[in-house]
Short mmCIF file of N, CA and C in Angstrom, two decimals:
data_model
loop_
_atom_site.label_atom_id
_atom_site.label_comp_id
_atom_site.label_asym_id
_atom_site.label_seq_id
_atom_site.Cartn_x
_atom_site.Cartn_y
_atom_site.Cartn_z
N UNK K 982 -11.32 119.73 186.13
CA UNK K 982 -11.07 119.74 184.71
C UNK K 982 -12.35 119.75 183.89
N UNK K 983 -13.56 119.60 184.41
CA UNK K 983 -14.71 119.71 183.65
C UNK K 983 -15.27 120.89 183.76
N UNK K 984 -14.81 122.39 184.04
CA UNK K 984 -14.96 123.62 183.68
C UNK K 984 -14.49 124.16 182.19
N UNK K 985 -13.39 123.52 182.12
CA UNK K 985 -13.27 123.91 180.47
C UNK K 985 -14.03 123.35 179.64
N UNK K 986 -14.04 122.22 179.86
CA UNK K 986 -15.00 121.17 178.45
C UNK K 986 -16.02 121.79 179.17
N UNK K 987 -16.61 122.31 179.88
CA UNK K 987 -18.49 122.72 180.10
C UNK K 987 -18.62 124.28 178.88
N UNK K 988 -17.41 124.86 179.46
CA UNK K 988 -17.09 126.62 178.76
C UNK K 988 -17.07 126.21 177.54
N UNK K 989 -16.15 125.17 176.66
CA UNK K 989 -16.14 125.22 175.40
C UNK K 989 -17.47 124.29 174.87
N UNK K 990 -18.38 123.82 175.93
CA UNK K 990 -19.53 123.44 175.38
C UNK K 990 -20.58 123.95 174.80
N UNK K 991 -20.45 124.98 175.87
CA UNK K 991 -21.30 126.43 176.15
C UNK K 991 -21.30 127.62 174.81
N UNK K 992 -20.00 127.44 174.38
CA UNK K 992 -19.57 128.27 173.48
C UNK K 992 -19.86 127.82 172.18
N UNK K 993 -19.50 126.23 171.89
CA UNK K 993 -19.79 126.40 171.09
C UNK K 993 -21.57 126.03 170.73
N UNK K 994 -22.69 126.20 171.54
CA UNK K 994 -23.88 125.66 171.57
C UNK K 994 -24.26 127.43 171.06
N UNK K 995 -23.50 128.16 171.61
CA UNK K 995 -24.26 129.88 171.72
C UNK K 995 -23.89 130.38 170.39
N UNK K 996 -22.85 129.85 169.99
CA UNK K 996 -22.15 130.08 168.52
C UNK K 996 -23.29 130.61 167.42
N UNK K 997 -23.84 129.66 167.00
CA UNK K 997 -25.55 129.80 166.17
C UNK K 997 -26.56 130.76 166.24
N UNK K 998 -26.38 130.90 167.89
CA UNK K 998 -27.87 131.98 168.38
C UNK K 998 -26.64 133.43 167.76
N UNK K 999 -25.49 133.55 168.00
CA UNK K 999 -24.51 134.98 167.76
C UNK K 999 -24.94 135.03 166.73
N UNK K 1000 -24.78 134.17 165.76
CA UNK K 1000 -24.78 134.48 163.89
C UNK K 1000 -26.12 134.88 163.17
N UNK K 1001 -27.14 133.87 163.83
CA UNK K 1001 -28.91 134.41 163.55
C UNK K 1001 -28.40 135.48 164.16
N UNK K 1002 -28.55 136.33 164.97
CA UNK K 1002 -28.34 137.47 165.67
C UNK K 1002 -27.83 138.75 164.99
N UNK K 1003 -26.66 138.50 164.07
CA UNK K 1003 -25.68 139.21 163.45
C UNK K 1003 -26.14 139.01 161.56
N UNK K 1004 -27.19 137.84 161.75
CA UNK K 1004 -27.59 137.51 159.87
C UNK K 1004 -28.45 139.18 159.37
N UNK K 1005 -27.90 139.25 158.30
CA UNK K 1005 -28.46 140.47 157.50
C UNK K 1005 -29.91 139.61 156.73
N UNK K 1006 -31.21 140.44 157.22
CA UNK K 1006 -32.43 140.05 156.15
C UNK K 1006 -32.71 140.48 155.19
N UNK K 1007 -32.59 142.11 155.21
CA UNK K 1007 -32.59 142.97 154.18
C UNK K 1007 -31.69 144.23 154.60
N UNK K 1008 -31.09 144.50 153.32
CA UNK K 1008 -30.61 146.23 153.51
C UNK K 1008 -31.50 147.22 152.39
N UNK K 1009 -31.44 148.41 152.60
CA UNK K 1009 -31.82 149.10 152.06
C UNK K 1009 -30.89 150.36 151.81
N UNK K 1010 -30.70 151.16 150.51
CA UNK K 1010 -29.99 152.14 150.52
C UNK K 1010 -30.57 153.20 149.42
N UNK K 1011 -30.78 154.09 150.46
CA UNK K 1011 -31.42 155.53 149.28
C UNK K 1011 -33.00 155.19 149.65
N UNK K 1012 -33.87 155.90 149.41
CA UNK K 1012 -35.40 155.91 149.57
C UNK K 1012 -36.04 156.80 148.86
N UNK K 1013 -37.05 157.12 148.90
CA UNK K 1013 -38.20 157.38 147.94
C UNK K 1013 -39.04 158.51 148.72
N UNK K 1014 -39.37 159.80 148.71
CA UNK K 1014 -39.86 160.47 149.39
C UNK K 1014 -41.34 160.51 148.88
N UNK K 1015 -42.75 161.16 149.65
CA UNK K 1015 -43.99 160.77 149.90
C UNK K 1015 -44.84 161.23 148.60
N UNK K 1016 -45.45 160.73 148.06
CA UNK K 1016 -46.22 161.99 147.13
C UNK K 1016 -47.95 161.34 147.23
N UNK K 1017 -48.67 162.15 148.50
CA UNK K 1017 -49.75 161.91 148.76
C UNK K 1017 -50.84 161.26 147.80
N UNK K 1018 -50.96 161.39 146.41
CA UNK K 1018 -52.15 161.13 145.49
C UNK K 1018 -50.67 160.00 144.34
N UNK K 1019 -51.71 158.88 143.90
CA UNK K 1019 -50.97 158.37 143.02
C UNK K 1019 -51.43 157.81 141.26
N UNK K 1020 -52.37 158.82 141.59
CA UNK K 1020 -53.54 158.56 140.48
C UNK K 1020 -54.90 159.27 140.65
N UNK K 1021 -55.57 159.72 139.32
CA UNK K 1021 -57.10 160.03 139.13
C UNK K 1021 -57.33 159.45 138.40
N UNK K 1022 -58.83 159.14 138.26
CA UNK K 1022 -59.59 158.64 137.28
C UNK K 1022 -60.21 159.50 136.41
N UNK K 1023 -59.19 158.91 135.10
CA UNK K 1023 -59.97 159.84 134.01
C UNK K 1023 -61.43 160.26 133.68
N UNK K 1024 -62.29 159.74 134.13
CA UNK K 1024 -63.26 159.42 133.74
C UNK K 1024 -64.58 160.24 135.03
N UNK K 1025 -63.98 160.16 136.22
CA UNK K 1025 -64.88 160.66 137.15
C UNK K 1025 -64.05 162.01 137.80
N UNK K 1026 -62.53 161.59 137.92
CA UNK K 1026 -61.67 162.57 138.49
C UNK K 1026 -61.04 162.29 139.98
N UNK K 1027 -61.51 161.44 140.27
CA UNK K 1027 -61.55 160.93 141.63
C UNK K 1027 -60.34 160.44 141.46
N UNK K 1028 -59.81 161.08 143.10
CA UNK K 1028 -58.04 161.04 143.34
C UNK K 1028 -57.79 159.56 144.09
N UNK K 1029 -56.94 159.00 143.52
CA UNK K 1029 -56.12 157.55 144.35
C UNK K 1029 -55.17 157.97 145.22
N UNK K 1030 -55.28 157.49 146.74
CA UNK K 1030 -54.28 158.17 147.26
C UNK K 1030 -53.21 156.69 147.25
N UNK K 1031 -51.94 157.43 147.88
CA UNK K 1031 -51.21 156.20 147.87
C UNK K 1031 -50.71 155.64 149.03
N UNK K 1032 -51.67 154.56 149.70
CA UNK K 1032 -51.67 153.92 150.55
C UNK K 1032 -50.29 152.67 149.92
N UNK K 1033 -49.58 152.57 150.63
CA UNK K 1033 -48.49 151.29 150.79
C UNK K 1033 -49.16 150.39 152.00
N UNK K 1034 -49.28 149.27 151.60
CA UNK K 1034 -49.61 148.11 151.92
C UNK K 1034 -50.87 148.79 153.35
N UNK K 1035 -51.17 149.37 153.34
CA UNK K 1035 -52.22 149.49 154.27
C UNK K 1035 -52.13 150.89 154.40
N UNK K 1036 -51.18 151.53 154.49
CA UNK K 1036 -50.18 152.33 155.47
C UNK K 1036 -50.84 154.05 154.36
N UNK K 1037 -51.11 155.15 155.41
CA UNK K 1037 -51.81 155.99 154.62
C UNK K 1037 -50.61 157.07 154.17
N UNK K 1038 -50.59 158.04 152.87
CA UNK K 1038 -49.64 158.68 153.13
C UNK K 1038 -50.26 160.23 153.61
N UNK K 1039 -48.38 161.27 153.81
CA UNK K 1039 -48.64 162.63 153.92
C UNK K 1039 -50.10 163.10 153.54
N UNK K 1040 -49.86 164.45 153.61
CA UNK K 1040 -51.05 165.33 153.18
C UNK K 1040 -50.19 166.02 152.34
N UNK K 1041 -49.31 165.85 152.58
CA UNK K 1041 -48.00 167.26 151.76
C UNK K 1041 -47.04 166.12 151.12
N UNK K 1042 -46.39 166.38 149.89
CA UNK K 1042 -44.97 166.14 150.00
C UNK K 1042 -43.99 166.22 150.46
N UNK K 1043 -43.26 164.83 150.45
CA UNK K 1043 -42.03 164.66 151.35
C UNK K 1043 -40.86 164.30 150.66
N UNK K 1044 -39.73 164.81 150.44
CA UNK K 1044 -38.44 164.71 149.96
C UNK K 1044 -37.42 163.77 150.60
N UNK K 1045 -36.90 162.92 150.72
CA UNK K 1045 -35.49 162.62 151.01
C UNK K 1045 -34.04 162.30 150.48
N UNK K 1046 -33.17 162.80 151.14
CA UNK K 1046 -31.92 162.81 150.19
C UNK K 1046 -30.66 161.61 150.63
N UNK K 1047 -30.97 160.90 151.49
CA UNK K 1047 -30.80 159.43 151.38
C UNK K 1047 -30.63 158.67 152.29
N UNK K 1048 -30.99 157.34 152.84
CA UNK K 1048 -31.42 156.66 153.63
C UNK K 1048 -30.65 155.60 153.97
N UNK K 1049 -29.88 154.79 154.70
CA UNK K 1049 -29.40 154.11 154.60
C UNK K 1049 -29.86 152.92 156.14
N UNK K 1050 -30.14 151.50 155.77
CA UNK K 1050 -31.12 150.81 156.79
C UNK K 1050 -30.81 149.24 156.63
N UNK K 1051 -30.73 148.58 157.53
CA UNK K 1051 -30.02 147.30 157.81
C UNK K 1051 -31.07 146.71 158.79
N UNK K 1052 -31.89 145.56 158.14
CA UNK K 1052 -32.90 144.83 159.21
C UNK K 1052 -32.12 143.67 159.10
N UNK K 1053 -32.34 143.33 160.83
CA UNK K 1053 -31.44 141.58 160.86
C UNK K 1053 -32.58 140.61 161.24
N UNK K 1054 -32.47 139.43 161.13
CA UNK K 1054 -33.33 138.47 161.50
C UNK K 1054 -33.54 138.26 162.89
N UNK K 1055 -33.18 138.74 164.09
CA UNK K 1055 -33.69 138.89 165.05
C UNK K 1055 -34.56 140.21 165.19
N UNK K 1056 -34.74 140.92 164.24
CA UNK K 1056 -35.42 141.88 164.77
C UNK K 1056 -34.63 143.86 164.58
N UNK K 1057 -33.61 143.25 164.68
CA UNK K 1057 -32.56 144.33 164.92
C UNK K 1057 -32.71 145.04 163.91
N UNK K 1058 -33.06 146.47 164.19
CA UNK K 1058 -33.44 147.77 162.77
C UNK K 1058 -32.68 148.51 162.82
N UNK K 1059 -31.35 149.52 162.40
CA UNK K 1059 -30.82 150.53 162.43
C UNK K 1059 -31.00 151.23 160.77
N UNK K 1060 -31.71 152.60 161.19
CA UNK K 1060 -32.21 153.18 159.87
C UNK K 1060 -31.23 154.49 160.07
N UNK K 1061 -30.38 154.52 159.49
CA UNK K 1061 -30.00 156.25 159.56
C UNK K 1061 -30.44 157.32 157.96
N UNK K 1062 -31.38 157.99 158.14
CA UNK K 1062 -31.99 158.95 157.26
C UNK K 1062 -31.27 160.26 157.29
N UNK K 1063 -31.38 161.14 156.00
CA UNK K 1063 -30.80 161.95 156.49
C UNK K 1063 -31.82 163.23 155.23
N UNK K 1064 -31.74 164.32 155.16
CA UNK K 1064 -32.56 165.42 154.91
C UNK K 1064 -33.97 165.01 154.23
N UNK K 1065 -34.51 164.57 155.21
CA UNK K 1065 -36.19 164.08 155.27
C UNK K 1065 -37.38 165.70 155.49
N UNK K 1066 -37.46 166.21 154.81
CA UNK K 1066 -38.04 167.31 154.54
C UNK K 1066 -39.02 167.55 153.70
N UNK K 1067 -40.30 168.53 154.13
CA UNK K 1067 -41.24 168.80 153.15
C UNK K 1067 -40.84 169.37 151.88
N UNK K 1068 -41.66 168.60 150.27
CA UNK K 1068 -41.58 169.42 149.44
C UNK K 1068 -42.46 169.93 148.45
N UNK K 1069 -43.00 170.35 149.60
CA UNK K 1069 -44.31 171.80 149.08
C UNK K 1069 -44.73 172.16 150.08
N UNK K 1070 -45.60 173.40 149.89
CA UNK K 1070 -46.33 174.27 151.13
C UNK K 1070 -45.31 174.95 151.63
N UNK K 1071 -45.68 175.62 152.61
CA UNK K 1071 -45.36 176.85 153.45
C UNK K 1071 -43.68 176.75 153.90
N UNK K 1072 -44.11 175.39 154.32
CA UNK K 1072 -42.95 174.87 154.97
C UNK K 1072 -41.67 173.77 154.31
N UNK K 1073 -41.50 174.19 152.97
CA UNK K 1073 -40.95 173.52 151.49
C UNK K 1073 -39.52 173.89 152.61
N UNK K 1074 -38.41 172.50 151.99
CA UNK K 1074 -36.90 172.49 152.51
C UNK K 1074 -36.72 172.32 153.78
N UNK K 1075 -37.67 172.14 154.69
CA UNK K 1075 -37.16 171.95 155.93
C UNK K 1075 -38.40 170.80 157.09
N UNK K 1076 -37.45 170.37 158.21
CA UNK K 1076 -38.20 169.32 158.67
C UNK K 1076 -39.22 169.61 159.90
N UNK K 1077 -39.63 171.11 159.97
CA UNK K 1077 -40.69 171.15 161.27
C UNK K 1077 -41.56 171.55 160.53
N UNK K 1078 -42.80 171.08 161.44
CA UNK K 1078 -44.22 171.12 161.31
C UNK K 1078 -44.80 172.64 161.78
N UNK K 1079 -45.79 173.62 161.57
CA UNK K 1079 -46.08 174.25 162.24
C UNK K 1079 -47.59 174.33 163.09
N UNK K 1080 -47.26 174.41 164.54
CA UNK K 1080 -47.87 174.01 165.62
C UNK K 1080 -49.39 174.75 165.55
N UNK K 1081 -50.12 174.62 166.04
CA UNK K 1081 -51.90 175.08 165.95
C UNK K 1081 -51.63 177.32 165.88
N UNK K 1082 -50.65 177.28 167.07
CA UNK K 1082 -50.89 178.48 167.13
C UNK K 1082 -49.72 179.31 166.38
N UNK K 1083 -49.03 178.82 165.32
CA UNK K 1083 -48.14 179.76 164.83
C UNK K 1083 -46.40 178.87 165.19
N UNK K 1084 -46.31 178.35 165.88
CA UNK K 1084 -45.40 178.22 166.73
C UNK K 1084 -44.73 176.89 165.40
N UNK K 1085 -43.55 176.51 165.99
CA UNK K 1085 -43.28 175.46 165.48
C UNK K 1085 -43.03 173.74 166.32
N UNK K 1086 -43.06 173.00 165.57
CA UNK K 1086 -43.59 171.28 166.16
C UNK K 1086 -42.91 170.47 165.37
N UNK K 1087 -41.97 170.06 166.40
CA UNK K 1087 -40.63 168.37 166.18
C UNK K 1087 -42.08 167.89 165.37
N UNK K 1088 -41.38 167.29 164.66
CA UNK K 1088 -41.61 165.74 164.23
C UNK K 1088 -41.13 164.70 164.34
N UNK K 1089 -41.69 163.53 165.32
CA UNK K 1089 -41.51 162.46 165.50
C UNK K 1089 -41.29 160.94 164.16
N UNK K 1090 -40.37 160.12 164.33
CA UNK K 1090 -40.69 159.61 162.99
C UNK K 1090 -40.42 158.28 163.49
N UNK K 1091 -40.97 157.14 162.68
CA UNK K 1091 -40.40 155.75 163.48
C UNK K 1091 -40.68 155.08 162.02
N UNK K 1092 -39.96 153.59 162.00
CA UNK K 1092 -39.79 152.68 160.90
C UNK K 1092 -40.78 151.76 161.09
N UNK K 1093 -41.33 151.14 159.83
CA UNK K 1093 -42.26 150.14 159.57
C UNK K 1093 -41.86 149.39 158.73
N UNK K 1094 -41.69 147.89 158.79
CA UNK K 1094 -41.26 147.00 158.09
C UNK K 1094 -41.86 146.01 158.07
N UNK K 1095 -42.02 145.60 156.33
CA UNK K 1095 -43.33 144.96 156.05
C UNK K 1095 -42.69 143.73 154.97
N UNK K 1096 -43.23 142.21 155.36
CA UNK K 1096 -42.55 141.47 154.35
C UNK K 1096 -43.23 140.99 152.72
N UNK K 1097 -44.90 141.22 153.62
CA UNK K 1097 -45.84 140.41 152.63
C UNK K 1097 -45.70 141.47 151.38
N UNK K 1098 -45.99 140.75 150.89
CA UNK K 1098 -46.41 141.62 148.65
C UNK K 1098 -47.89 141.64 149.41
N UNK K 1099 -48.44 141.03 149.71
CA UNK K 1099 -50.02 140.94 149.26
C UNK K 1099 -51.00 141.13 150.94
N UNK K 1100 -51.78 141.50 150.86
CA UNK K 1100 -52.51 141.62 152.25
C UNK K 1100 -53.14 139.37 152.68
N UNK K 1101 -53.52 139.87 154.07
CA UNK K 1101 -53.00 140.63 154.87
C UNK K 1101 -51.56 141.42 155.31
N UNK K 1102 -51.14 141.89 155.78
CA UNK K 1102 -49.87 142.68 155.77
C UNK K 1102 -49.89 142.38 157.38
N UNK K 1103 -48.24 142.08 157.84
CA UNK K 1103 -47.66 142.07 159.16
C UNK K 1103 -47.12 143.29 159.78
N UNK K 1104 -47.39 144.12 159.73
CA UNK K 1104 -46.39 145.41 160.34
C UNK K 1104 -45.33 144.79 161.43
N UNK K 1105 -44.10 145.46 160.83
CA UNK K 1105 -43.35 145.48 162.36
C UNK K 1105 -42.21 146.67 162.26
N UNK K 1106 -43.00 147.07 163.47
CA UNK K 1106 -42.79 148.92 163.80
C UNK K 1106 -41.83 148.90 164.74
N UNK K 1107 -40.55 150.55 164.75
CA UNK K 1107 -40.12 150.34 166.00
C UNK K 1107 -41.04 151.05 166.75
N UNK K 1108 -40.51 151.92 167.88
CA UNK K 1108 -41.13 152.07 168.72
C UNK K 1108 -42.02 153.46 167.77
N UNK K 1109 -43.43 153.01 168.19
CA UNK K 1109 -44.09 154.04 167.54
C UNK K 1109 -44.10 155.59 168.11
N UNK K 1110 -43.31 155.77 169.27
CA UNK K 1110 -43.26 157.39 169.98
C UNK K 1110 -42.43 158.22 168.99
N UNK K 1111 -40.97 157.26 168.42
CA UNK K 1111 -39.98 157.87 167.37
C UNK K 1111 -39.21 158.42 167.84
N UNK K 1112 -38.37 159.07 166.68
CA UNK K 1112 -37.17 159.46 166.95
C UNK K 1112 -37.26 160.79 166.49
N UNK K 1113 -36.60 162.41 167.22
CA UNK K 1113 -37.02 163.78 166.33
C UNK K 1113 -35.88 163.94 165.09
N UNK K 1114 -37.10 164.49 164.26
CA UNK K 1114 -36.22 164.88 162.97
C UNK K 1114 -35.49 166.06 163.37
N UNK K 1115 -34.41 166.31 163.23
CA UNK K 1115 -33.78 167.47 163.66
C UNK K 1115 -33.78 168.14 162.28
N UNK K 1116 -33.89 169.40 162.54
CA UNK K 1116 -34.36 171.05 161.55
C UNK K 1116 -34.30 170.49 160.18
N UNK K 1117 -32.51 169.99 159.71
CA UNK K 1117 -32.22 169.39 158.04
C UNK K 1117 -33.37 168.07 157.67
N UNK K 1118 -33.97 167.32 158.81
CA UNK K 1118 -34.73 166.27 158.79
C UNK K 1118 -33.92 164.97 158.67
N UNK K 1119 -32.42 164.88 159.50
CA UNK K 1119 -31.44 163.78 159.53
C UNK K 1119 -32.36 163.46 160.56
N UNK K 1120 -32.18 161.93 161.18
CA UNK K 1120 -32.31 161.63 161.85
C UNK K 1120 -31.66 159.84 161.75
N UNK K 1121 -31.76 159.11 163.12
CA UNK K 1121 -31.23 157.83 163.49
C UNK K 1121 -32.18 156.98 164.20
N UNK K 1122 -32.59 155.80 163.50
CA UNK K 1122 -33.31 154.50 164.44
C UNK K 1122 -32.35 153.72 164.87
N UNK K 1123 -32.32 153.10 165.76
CA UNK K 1123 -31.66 152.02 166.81
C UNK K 1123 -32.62 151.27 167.58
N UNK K 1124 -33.55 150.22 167.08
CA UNK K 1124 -34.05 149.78 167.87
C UNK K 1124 -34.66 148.63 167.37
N UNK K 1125 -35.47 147.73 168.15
CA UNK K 1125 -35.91 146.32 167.41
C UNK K 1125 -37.20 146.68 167.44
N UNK K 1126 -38.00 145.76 166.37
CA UNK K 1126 -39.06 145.36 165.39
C UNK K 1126 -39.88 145.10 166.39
N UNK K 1127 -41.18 144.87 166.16
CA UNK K 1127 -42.53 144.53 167.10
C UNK K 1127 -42.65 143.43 165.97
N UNK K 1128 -43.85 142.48 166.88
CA UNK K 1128 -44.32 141.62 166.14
C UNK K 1128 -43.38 140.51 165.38
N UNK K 1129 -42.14 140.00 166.48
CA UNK K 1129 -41.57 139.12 165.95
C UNK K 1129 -41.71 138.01 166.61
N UNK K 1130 -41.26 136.47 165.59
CA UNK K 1130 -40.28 136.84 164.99
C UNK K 1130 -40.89 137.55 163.73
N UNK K 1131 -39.43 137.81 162.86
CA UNK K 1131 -39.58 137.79 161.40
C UNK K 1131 -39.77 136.73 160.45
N UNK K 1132 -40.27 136.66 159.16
CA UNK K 1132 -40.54 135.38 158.39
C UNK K 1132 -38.48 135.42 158.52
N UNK K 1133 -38.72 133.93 157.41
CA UNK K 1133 -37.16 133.45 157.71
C UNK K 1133 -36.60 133.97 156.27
N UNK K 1134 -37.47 134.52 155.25
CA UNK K 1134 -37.31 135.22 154.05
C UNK K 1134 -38.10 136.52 154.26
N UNK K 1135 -38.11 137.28 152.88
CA UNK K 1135 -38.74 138.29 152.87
C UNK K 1135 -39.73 138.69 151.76
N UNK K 1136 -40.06 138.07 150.97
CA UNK K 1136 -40.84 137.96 149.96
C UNK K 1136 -40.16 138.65 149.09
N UNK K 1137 -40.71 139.08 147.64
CA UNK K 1137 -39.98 139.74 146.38
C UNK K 1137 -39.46 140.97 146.54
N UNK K 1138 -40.53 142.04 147.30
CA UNK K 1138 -40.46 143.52 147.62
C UNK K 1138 -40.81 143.37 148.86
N UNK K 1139 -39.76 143.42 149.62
CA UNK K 1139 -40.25 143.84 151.26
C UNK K 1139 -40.24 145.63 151.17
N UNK K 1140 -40.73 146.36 152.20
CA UNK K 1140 -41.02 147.69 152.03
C UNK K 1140 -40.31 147.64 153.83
N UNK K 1141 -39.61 148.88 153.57
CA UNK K 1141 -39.44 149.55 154.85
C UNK K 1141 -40.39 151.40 154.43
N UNK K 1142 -41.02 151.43 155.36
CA UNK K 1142 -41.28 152.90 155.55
C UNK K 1142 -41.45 153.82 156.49
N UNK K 1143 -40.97 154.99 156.44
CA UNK K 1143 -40.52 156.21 157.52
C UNK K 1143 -41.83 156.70 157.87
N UNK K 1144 -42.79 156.51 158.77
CA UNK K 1144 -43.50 157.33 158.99
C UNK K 1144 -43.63 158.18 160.39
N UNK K 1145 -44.71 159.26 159.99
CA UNK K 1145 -44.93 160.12 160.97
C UNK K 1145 -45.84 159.60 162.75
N UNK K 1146 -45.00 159.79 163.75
CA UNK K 1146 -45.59 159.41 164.83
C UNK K 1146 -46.55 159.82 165.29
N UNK K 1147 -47.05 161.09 164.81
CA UNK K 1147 -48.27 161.93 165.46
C UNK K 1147 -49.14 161.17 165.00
N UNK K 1148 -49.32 160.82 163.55
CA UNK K 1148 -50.72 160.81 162.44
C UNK K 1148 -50.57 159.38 161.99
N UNK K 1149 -49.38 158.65 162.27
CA UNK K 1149 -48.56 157.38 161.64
C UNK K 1149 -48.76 157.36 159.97
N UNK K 1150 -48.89 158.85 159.43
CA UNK K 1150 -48.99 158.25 157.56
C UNK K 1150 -47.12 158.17 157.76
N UNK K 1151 -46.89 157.21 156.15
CA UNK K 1151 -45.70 157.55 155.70
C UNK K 1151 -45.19 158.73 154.77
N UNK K 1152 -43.87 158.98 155.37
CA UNK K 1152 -43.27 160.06 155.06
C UNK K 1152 -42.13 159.83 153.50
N UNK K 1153 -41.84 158.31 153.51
CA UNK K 1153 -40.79 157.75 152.53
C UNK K 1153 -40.45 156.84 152.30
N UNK K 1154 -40.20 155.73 151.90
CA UNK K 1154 -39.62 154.29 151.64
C UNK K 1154 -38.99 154.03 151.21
N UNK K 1155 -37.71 153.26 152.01
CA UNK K 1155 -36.65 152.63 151.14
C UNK K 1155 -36.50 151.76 150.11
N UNK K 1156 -35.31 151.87 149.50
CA UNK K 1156 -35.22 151.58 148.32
C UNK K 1156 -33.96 150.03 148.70
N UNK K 1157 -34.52 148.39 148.42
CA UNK K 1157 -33.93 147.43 148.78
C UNK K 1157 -32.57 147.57 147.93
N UNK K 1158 -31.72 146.94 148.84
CA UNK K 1158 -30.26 146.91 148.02
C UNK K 1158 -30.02 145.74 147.91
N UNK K 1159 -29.57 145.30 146.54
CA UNK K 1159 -29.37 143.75 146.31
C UNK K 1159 -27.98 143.80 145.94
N UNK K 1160 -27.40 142.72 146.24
CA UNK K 1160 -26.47 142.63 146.13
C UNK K 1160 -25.70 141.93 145.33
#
């Protein structure tokens, strides 16, 4: 008779670790596509590029038409993006790169999630190899965070951002959903 009372001991001790597990830290819905320069100086001319919290951007503009991303407090990232595409140059409306010799080149993309406002900055990346943008530039993350744990909050503006796996600039950043 002390198999049940051990099982319902068991159960209910694991109860806690399920719910941290399943707790929402941040969502995000819709994002912000890349725009390499974010300022000149009137005065000399000299271009500001727009680095996010460390993080360098495109060389080109980047478009997206909307993002939808759920970080949990264990770590757990599912980002589903969807028409992540250049918008300018050669290659305006669509999500491949073109390769040294003419040819064309996947783009790899992976998530970065950042809590601090202020430096130093924590990165926590999924896997930096990524996931391919397919042609429209949809694509899907499924995977957990580096560099955990996570804080047990997230500061004012946490930043998630899409960047490129080859070069690691960012490609876009979500936009937090409050609720």
């Amino acid at each position: 008779m002390k198999i049940p009372s051990l099982l319902l001991l068991a159960t209910v001790a694991l109860a806690p670790l399920s719910a941290v597990a399943d707790s929402l830290l941040v969502k995000f819905d819709g994002a912000i596509g890349a725009i390499p320069v974010s300022g000149t100086d009137p005065t000399t001319g000299a271009v500001t590029r727009n680095v996010v919290r460390g993080v360098q951007p495109p060389n080109q503009i980047w478009a997206i038409s909307d993002l939808a991303a759920e970080v949990k407090v264990d770590g757990h990232i599912k980002v589903d993006g969807r028409g992540l595409v250049f918008a300018g140059g050669n290659t305006i409306g669509t999500a491949v790169g073109t390769a040294g010799s003419g040819g064309v080149a996947v783009i790899n993309v992976f998530a970065t999630f950042i809590c601090e406002n202020a430096a130093p900055f924590n990165p926590h990346n999924t896997n930096p190899v990524g996931v391919p943008l397919a042609e429209n530039g949809d694509f899907k993350i499924d995977d957990v965070l580096s560099n955990l744990p996570l804080p047990s909050s997230c500061g004012v503006t946490p930043v998630l951002l899409i960047r490129n796996a080859g070069n690691q600039n960012w490609f876009a950043a979500g936009i937090q959903k409050f609720d």
